[in-house]
Amino acid sequence: MITTPLTYLFTLALLVAFFHLLSTKTSWKFFEYVPAVVLIYATAMLMASLGLFSQNDAINAIYKLTKTNLLPAMLFLMLLEVDFRHFFKLGKSLIIAYILAVVSIAFAFIAVALLFDFNKEMAAAFGALSGSWMGGTANMVAVGSALGVNEDAFAYALVVDSVDYTLWVMLLLFLVPFAKIFNRFTKSEEKLAYLSEIGCACSMGAKRYWLLIAMALFVSLLSQLFAQYFTLLNTTTTMVVTASLLGVAASFTPLRNVNGSSEVATTMLYILIALIGSHAVIDDFSGLGLYVLAGVFILVLHACIMIVGAKIFRLDLFSISVASLSNIGGVASAPILAATYDKKLVSVGVLMAIMGYLIGTFGGLVVGEVLVNLSSN
């Protein structure tokens, strides 16, 4: 049994490194369907369930300290990549499709939560899931922490995210050959050629990891200090919002061009996922099928609203599909879908997905609070 804080953190770091290297250095198609982040969480949870991690005061203290410091730091670095100037070059159709996707996902979560009559625990977990489906896993962690989602409920949400997301990606890829039929139905005009000229906010030059780590930890310190004097809902929410706003502000400065922020932020995210998993001990997964079904209902309702919106605004299948997957799938899958239409459109998928780093946190917090307030005891 692991009983010391240093050994505890070192074990989680090795776990993260193992699955990250396995997913990036091998060509296994397995990782196209089961992301490394899910395996990291599942393995950490399994180790905790087997009693390999002691739940003594020292380990609980280092768990809380590490999570509190890494969360704002990760959000700050994630948002350094956002470039609003490029986003507004996407054009009216794609921006309308993106807004429609965000609004429809939020509405679908609220409607399905009422239909399934979630208790407060699962309402908070689905609030965290809404952060993921409007942004990414990083937003899920941020929203879940702000809403106080316990580790067991977070495990349910992560499984729902993985299963339903995989089904959604498969469906959207399957629909690509039917684009012309759909576009005739919505009477849309495809004008995608100009989008190939849009570039992404890429960083060049040497990767300055230590500078980025120092900046991120400084922002984390500022966020925690600010949360002591001003509270928005709770301390964690205040830290999350403060770090996000500082990240957005920094994205308008030359700091956005410092290379390496994505790698450092991803590392922090993986460690956070491993930390949360190491405190999740689930006796059984009874009821998981019901929550997966609830996720399917959310996607079906989201799809119906997107189709109606496409008919009203005359949007093509590419626009609504990439807008949807940039929210639900994020950077990992939206560019792949965009490339199936035209390889020159990969940057469009990247830009729309990166916007989710900002939208996912704030949207998830709003939806999460609504779900918790509407939930049964």
PDB file of C-alpha atoms in Angstrom, residues 85-98 189-200 314-316 318-320 322 342-349 351-352:
ATOM      1  CA  ARG A  85      -9.602  37.223 -34.307  1.00  0.00           C
ATOM      2  CA  HIS A  86      -9.330  33.951 -36.219  1.00  0.00           C
ATOM      3  CA  PHE A  87     -12.654  32.686 -34.876  1.00  0.00           C
ATOM      4  CA  PHE A  88     -14.605  35.641 -36.259  1.00  0.00           C
ATOM      5  CA  LYS A  89     -13.108  35.003 -39.697  1.00  0.00           C
ATOM      6  CA  LEU A  90     -15.039  31.737 -39.916  1.00  0.00           C
ATOM      7  CA  GLY A  91     -18.042  33.456 -41.436  1.00  0.00           C
ATOM      8  CA  LYS A  92     -21.708  33.816 -40.572  1.00  0.00           C
ATOM      9  CA  SER A  93     -22.814  30.233 -41.244  1.00  0.00           C
ATOM     10  CA  LEU A  94     -20.181  28.585 -39.062  1.00  0.00           C
ATOM     11  CA  ILE A  95     -20.598  31.079 -36.226  1.00  0.00           C
ATOM     12  CA  ILE A  96     -24.398  30.606 -36.278  1.00  0.00           C
ATOM     13  CA  ALA A  97     -23.872  26.833 -36.300  1.00  0.00           C
ATOM     14  CA  TYR A  98     -21.477  27.060 -33.354  1.00  0.00           C
ATOM     15  CA  GLU A 189     -25.159  27.210 -50.324  1.00  0.00           C
ATOM     16  CA  GLU A 190     -21.757  25.646 -49.720  1.00  0.00           C
ATOM     17  CA  LYS A 191     -19.064  28.294 -49.802  1.00  0.00           C
ATOM     18  CA  LEU A 192     -16.191  26.591 -48.017  1.00  0.00           C
ATOM     19  CA  ALA A 193     -13.302  27.493 -50.318  1.00  0.00           C
ATOM     20  CA  TYR A 194     -12.387  30.684 -48.449  1.00  0.00           C
ATOM     21  CA  LEU A 195     -12.087  28.764 -45.170  1.00  0.00           C
ATOM     22  CA  SER A 196      -8.988  26.957 -46.396  1.00  0.00           C
ATOM     23  CA  GLU A 197      -7.143  30.268 -46.159  1.00  0.00           C
ATOM     24  CA  ILE A 198      -7.793  30.583 -42.429  1.00  0.00           C
ATOM     25  CA  GLY A 199      -4.863  29.545 -40.297  1.00  0.00           C
ATOM     26  CA  CYS A 200      -4.809  28.420 -36.695  1.00  0.00           C
ATOM     27  CA  ARG A 314     -29.968  27.369 -44.387  1.00  0.00           C
ATOM     28  CA  LEU A 315     -26.854  25.777 -42.925  1.00  0.00           C
ATOM     29  CA  ASP A 316     -24.960  23.002 -44.662  1.00  0.00           C
ATOM     30  CA  PHE A 318     -20.416  20.512 -42.756  1.00  0.00           C
ATOM     31  CA  SER A 319     -21.170  23.579 -40.634  1.00  0.00           C
ATOM     32  CA  ILE A 320     -23.538  21.918 -38.168  1.00  0.00           C
ATOM     33  CA  VAL A 322     -18.189  20.379 -37.209  1.00  0.00           C
ATOM     34  CA  ASP A 342     -11.761  18.646 -47.300  1.00  0.00           C
ATOM     35  CA  LYS A 343      -8.231  18.317 -45.906  1.00  0.00           C
ATOM     36  CA  LYS A 344      -7.800  22.067 -46.270  1.00  0.00           C
ATOM     37  CA  LEU A 345     -10.500  22.604 -43.627  1.00  0.00           C
ATOM     38  CA  VAL A 346      -8.631  20.981 -40.725  1.00  0.00           C
ATOM     39  CA  SER A 347      -7.789  24.383 -39.230  1.00  0.00           C
ATOM     40  CA  VAL A 348     -11.512  25.236 -39.118  1.00  0.00           C
ATOM     41  CA  GLY A 349     -12.149  22.260 -36.844  1.00  0.00           C
ATOM     42  CA  LEU A 351     -10.341  26.845 -34.273  1.00  0.00           C
ATOM     43  CA  MET A 352     -13.903  25.939 -33.370  1.00  0.00           C
TER      44      MET A 352
END
